Amino acid sequence: MTGKTLFITGASSGIGAATARMAVARGWRVGLFARREDRLRDLVRELGADNALALPGDVTQMADQQAALQRMTDAFGPLHAAFANAGRGLDAPGTEWGEVDEWQDMIRINILGLLFTAKAALPFLKETQGHLLLTGSAAGRIHIKGSVYGASKWFVHGYGGNLAEEMREWGGRCTVIAPGMVDTEFFDEAKPKAIRPDEVAGAALYALEAGDHAAVREVFLMPR
């Protein structure tokens, strides 16, 4: 049992919820941040109020994330890790047929929301020489015809490396968790051959629980 604390955005379903379940099973206490308060409260009931805290809010609002982190540390003590996991895709692929409003909404979540998580969490993580996880994607490691979504994940991979160097100066660590297709609500129908959310959660916990002298910069998972 670690007794450590983990803040997770996009925690109401998919990778975020799976990571919360696995972290609690391994002794972590978790702060669950997402817009869907009803789902967060259901997850807290499942995990136990001593282990999990519902933190409803909008990832695109810096003030929401700052307030959530303060609430979490007031309840659970020092922050040891944060997982910038919230993200969304696009209904209209490519550039020519892409919808500008969709691009703006995606960039607010996939890029600005992630930046806000990093900025809000770093002051807390500095106190513990803590760890920041970012959800990247296989789409951020390859070129996909016209993919604006893929470009948003290229940002995550580039920024993750830059942030790892910044955090290294004070003993912190940053890891990009980069899965291929994951069977979550991200897709309209089930993807039985895709990676399961709990498999991505396992990658996140692997990075978080690496030895004191190991910095796992990226975990890249693909369906078999």
PDB file of N, CA and C in Angstrom, residues 115 122 134 154-169 174 176 217:
ATOM      1  N   LEU A 115      -2.599  21.478 -20.702  1.00  0.00           N
ATOM      2  CA  LEU A 115      -1.689  22.512 -20.199  1.00  0.00           C
ATOM      3  C   LEU A 115      -2.150  23.034 -18.845  1.00  0.00           C
ATOM      4  N   LEU A 122       1.691  21.400 -11.012  1.00  0.00           N
ATOM      5  CA  LEU A 122       3.131  21.475 -10.754  1.00  0.00           C
ATOM      6  C   LEU A 122       3.493  22.069  -9.386  1.00  0.00           C
ATOM      7  N   LEU A 134       0.572  12.092 -18.985  1.00  0.00           N
ATOM      8  CA  LEU A 134      -0.198  12.710 -20.058  1.00  0.00           C
ATOM      9  C   LEU A 134      -0.712  11.610 -20.985  1.00  0.00           C
ATOM     10  N   TRP A 154       0.297  14.849 -31.358  1.00  0.00           N
ATOM     11  CA  TRP A 154       1.710  15.174 -31.588  1.00  0.00           C
ATOM     12  C   TRP A 154       2.137  16.271 -30.610  1.00  0.00           C
ATOM     13  N   PHE A 155       1.264  17.228 -30.365  1.00  0.00           N
ATOM     14  CA  PHE A 155       1.571  18.251 -29.373  1.00  0.00           C
ATOM     15  C   PHE A 155       1.834  17.615 -28.011  1.00  0.00           C
ATOM     16  N   VAL A 156       0.974  16.685 -27.607  1.00  0.00           N
ATOM     17  CA  VAL A 156       1.129  16.055 -26.289  1.00  0.00           C
ATOM     18  C   VAL A 156       2.483  15.362 -26.184  1.00  0.00           C
ATOM     19  N   HIS A 157       2.883  14.641 -27.225  1.00  0.00           N
ATOM     20  CA  HIS A 157       4.162  13.928 -27.187  1.00  0.00           C
ATOM     21  C   HIS A 157       5.334  14.904 -27.115  1.00  0.00           C
ATOM     22  N   GLY A 158       5.297  15.965 -27.904  1.00  0.00           N
ATOM     23  CA  GLY A 158       6.370  16.949 -27.870  1.00  0.00           C
ATOM     24  C   GLY A 158       6.425  17.678 -26.538  1.00  0.00           C
ATOM     25  N   TYR A 159       5.289  18.093 -26.067  1.00  0.00           N
ATOM     26  CA  TYR A 159       5.230  18.811 -24.798  1.00  0.00           C
ATOM     27  C   TYR A 159       5.642  17.911 -23.635  1.00  0.00           C
ATOM     28  N   GLY A 160       5.244  16.629 -23.699  1.00  0.00           N
ATOM     29  CA  GLY A 160       5.615  15.706 -22.636  1.00  0.00           C
ATOM     30  C   GLY A 160       7.122  15.598 -22.472  1.00  0.00           C
ATOM     31  N   GLY A 161       7.848  15.540 -23.586  1.00  0.00           N
ATOM     32  CA  GLY A 161       9.305  15.505 -23.512  1.00  0.00           C
ATOM     33  C   GLY A 161       9.875  16.786 -22.949  1.00  0.00           C
ATOM     34  N   ASN A 162       9.319  17.917 -23.365  1.00  0.00           N
ATOM     35  CA  ASN A 162       9.790  19.201 -22.850  1.00  0.00           C
ATOM     36  C   ASN A 162       9.522  19.328 -21.356  1.00  0.00           C
ATOM     37  N   LEU A 163       8.332  18.882 -20.946  1.00  0.00           N
ATOM     38  CA  LEU A 163       7.964  18.991 -19.540  1.00  0.00           C
ATOM     39  C   LEU A 163       8.806  18.049 -18.676  1.00  0.00           C
ATOM     40  N   ALA A 164       9.145  16.886 -19.215  1.00  0.00           N
ATOM     41  CA  ALA A 164      10.006  15.967 -18.474  1.00  0.00           C
ATOM     42  C   ALA A 164      11.343  16.621 -18.139  1.00  0.00           C
ATOM     43  N   GLU A 165      11.881  17.396 -19.087  1.00  0.00           N
ATOM     44  CA  GLU A 165      13.146  18.088 -18.832  1.00  0.00           C
ATOM     45  C   GLU A 165      12.979  19.184 -17.778  1.00  0.00           C
ATOM     46  N   GLU A 166      11.855  19.892 -17.830  1.00  0.00           N
ATOM     47  CA  GLU A 166      11.592  20.935 -16.828  1.00  0.00           C
ATOM     48  C   GLU A 166      11.445  20.328 -15.439  1.00  0.00           C
ATOM     49  N   MET A 167      10.673  19.249 -15.332  1.00  0.00           N
ATOM     50  CA  MET A 167      10.422  18.626 -14.027  1.00  0.00           C
ATOM     51  C   MET A 167      11.673  17.945 -13.474  1.00  0.00           C
ATOM     52  N   ARG A 168      12.528  17.491 -14.364  1.00  0.00           N
ATOM     53  CA  ARG A 168      13.755  16.821 -13.935  1.00  0.00           C
ATOM     54  C   ARG A 168      14.614  17.732 -13.069  1.00  0.00           C
ATOM     55  N   GLU A 169      14.533  19.032 -13.277  1.00  0.00           N
ATOM     56  CA  GLU A 169      15.356  19.983 -12.530  1.00  0.00           C
ATOM     57  C   GLU A 169      15.075  19.924 -11.031  1.00  0.00           C
ATOM     58  N   CYS A 174       7.837  12.970 -15.781  1.00  0.00           N
ATOM     59  CA  CYS A 174       6.691  13.118 -16.684  1.00  0.00           C
ATOM     60  C   CYS A 174       6.691  11.951 -17.656  1.00  0.00           C
ATOM     61  N   VAL A 176       4.405  10.108 -20.949  1.00  0.00           N
ATOM     62  CA  VAL A 176       3.315  10.058 -21.920  1.00  0.00           C
ATOM     63  C   VAL A 176       2.852   8.607 -22.036  1.00  0.00           C
ATOM     64  N   ARG A 217       9.716   7.679 -19.652  1.00  0.00           N
ATOM     65  CA  ARG A 217       9.298   8.858 -20.412  1.00  0.00           C
ATOM     66  C   ARG A 217       8.059   8.583 -21.278  1.00  0.00           C
TER      67      ARG A 217
END
